[in-house]
Amino acid sequence: MSRPGGWWGRKSTPAKFETYTRWSFHSFPLIEFVTVGGPVLGRAGKIGPGLTALLVFLVTLHCALCAVAASHVLDWLRGQREQPRRLVWALGGLTAVVAGSAVAITEHGPAGRDVDEAVAGILLIVPAFGAGIVALGVRNRLRVLALAAGATLGSLPFGMPAPATLTVAAVVLFGGGFVAFTSVFSVRLLNAVYELDEARETRTRLAVAEERLRFGRDLHDVMGRNLAVIALKSELAVQLAQRERPEAVAQMVEVQRLAHEAQREVREVVRGYREADLRSELAGAKGVLDAAGIDCTVTGPTTGLPAQVQSALGWVVREAATNVLRHGNARWCAVGIRVLKGRTVLTVENDGVPENGGSGQGSGLVGLRERLAEIGGSLRAGPAGDGRFLLTAEVPLPSPSGPSPSGESTASPAPRTNVSEVTP
């Protein structure tokens, strides 16, 4: 079920938790039927076929209604349908009927130890599960407590000795309260998981918006002053030309110089935006992934590589971290950088195979391949088994012209980092 690309692997983390929560509630009716209906069926020969059929029918009907009510209430809590008030009231009423029937059998039905033991299971278990499921359909804490208290009072066999009555009351109150608390807490935990996932998406969008604002601010700072000066000098040149003043030529020369200067500054801003620094990208990827709950490790030095190689590998790390956040369900990721003879190899590995099975053909990876191909590099990406995804990028090193600034040759081991990647 959890194999890569399977039904479970295609679900997001919140969807997996929701599925787990739903099936937990769906298991309640099964547990109820086994623990209550089983003993009744086991004593069918001693308590009589008529009474056995009645008790099994009531328990089966209660279990089925619990399963349907749990499903509809969870849909309502997730905003997928309206609040199923009638269904919740029906379950509460049926729980009261089953508990009242068991009390009536205890006080007025056939005597015998087998009958008492069969009915005891109904008195102790059915109200607890009924109150727990009904508690999902109410929001008020006082109502949840009232449900547990009501289930307790409705299950009291007053015809029994006082110690037995108090024991039943204590067990039903504890069981009903525990199941109700567990139900409410599970739903709140499910909502918290979805809210955390939405917060992570919001943080990603805010990071993109912040970068756009920074880029716009830099362009405004660069172009605003130059364009204002160009406009003023152009206006002055027009006025001088209209008067046939020779100074108009000098002003237009100055306008031309300012235009070239503005063009150069814009290129520098764009170049700074487009070129990725490997060390900065690794630090940023680690910070973002750690904040998202993904164990990201960074190992090895990141200095001593040519600027062209660092820029190319920085883009690979940036795309990898983005894909892990947006497309994968990774719990860990790792980046390794090795400098071999004549080339630098970057490997990015994680355990979050994407929904499409990890083909490695997403548009983001296609763009990386094109970017690396321009400098003679290559990129390989795909599943590596056991739910892992492996990306390998190779970038050739420039011909060595001497020792590196650190005194080592350019073929010495270089930076290694860990960040994970999933296909876009």
PDB file of C-alpha atoms in Angstrom, residues 225-243 245 247-260:
ATOM      1  CA  ARG A 225      16.911  58.368 -10.766  1.00  0.00           C
ATOM      2  CA  ASN A 226      18.419  57.731 -14.201  1.00  0.00           C
ATOM      3  CA  LEU A 227      15.100  58.028 -16.019  1.00  0.00           C
ATOM      4  CA  ALA A 228      14.297  61.260 -14.185  1.00  0.00           C
ATOM      5  CA  VAL A 229      17.656  62.760 -15.183  1.00  0.00           C
ATOM      6  CA  ILE A 230      17.259  61.547 -18.775  1.00  0.00           C
ATOM      7  CA  ALA A 231      13.814  63.144 -18.985  1.00  0.00           C
ATOM      8  CA  LEU A 232      15.085  66.490 -17.670  1.00  0.00           C
ATOM      9  CA  LYS A 233      18.146  66.576 -19.934  1.00  0.00           C
ATOM     10  CA  SER A 234      16.079  65.540 -22.940  1.00  0.00           C
ATOM     11  CA  GLU A 235      13.639  68.381 -22.251  1.00  0.00           C
ATOM     12  CA  LEU A 236      16.554  70.785 -21.892  1.00  0.00           C
ATOM     13  CA  ALA A 237      18.089  69.550 -25.142  1.00  0.00           C
ATOM     14  CA  VAL A 238      14.786  70.092 -26.972  1.00  0.00           C
ATOM     15  CA  GLN A 239      14.573  73.664 -25.710  1.00  0.00           C
ATOM     16  CA  LEU A 240      18.196  74.362 -26.675  1.00  0.00           C
ATOM     17  CA  ALA A 241      17.665  72.828 -30.109  1.00  0.00           C
ATOM     18  CA  GLN A 242      14.608  75.004 -30.671  1.00  0.00           C
ATOM     19  CA  ARG A 243      16.787  78.018 -29.961  1.00  0.00           C
ATOM     20  CA  ARG A 245      21.964  76.573 -29.327  1.00  0.00           C
ATOM     21  CA  GLU A 247      24.760  73.132 -26.181  1.00  0.00           C
ATOM     22  CA  ALA A 248      21.886  70.864 -27.278  1.00  0.00           C
ATOM     23  CA  VAL A 249      24.382  68.400 -28.724  1.00  0.00           C
ATOM     24  CA  ALA A 250      26.247  68.163 -25.428  1.00  0.00           C
ATOM     25  CA  GLN A 251      23.014  67.526 -23.566  1.00  0.00           C
ATOM     26  CA  MET A 252      22.030  64.705 -25.946  1.00  0.00           C
ATOM     27  CA  VAL A 253      25.473  63.171 -25.543  1.00  0.00           C
ATOM     28  CA  GLU A 254      24.902  63.229 -21.789  1.00  0.00           C
ATOM     29  CA  VAL A 255      21.467  61.630 -22.294  1.00  0.00           C
ATOM     30  CA  GLN A 256      23.103  58.898 -24.346  1.00  0.00           C
ATOM     31  CA  ARG A 257      25.672  58.291 -21.608  1.00  0.00           C
ATOM     32  CA  LEU A 258      22.985  58.088 -18.928  1.00  0.00           C
ATOM     33  CA  ALA A 259      20.955  55.649 -21.036  1.00  0.00           C
ATOM     34  CA  HIS A 260      23.964  53.352 -21.404  1.00  0.00           C
TER      35      HIS A 260
END
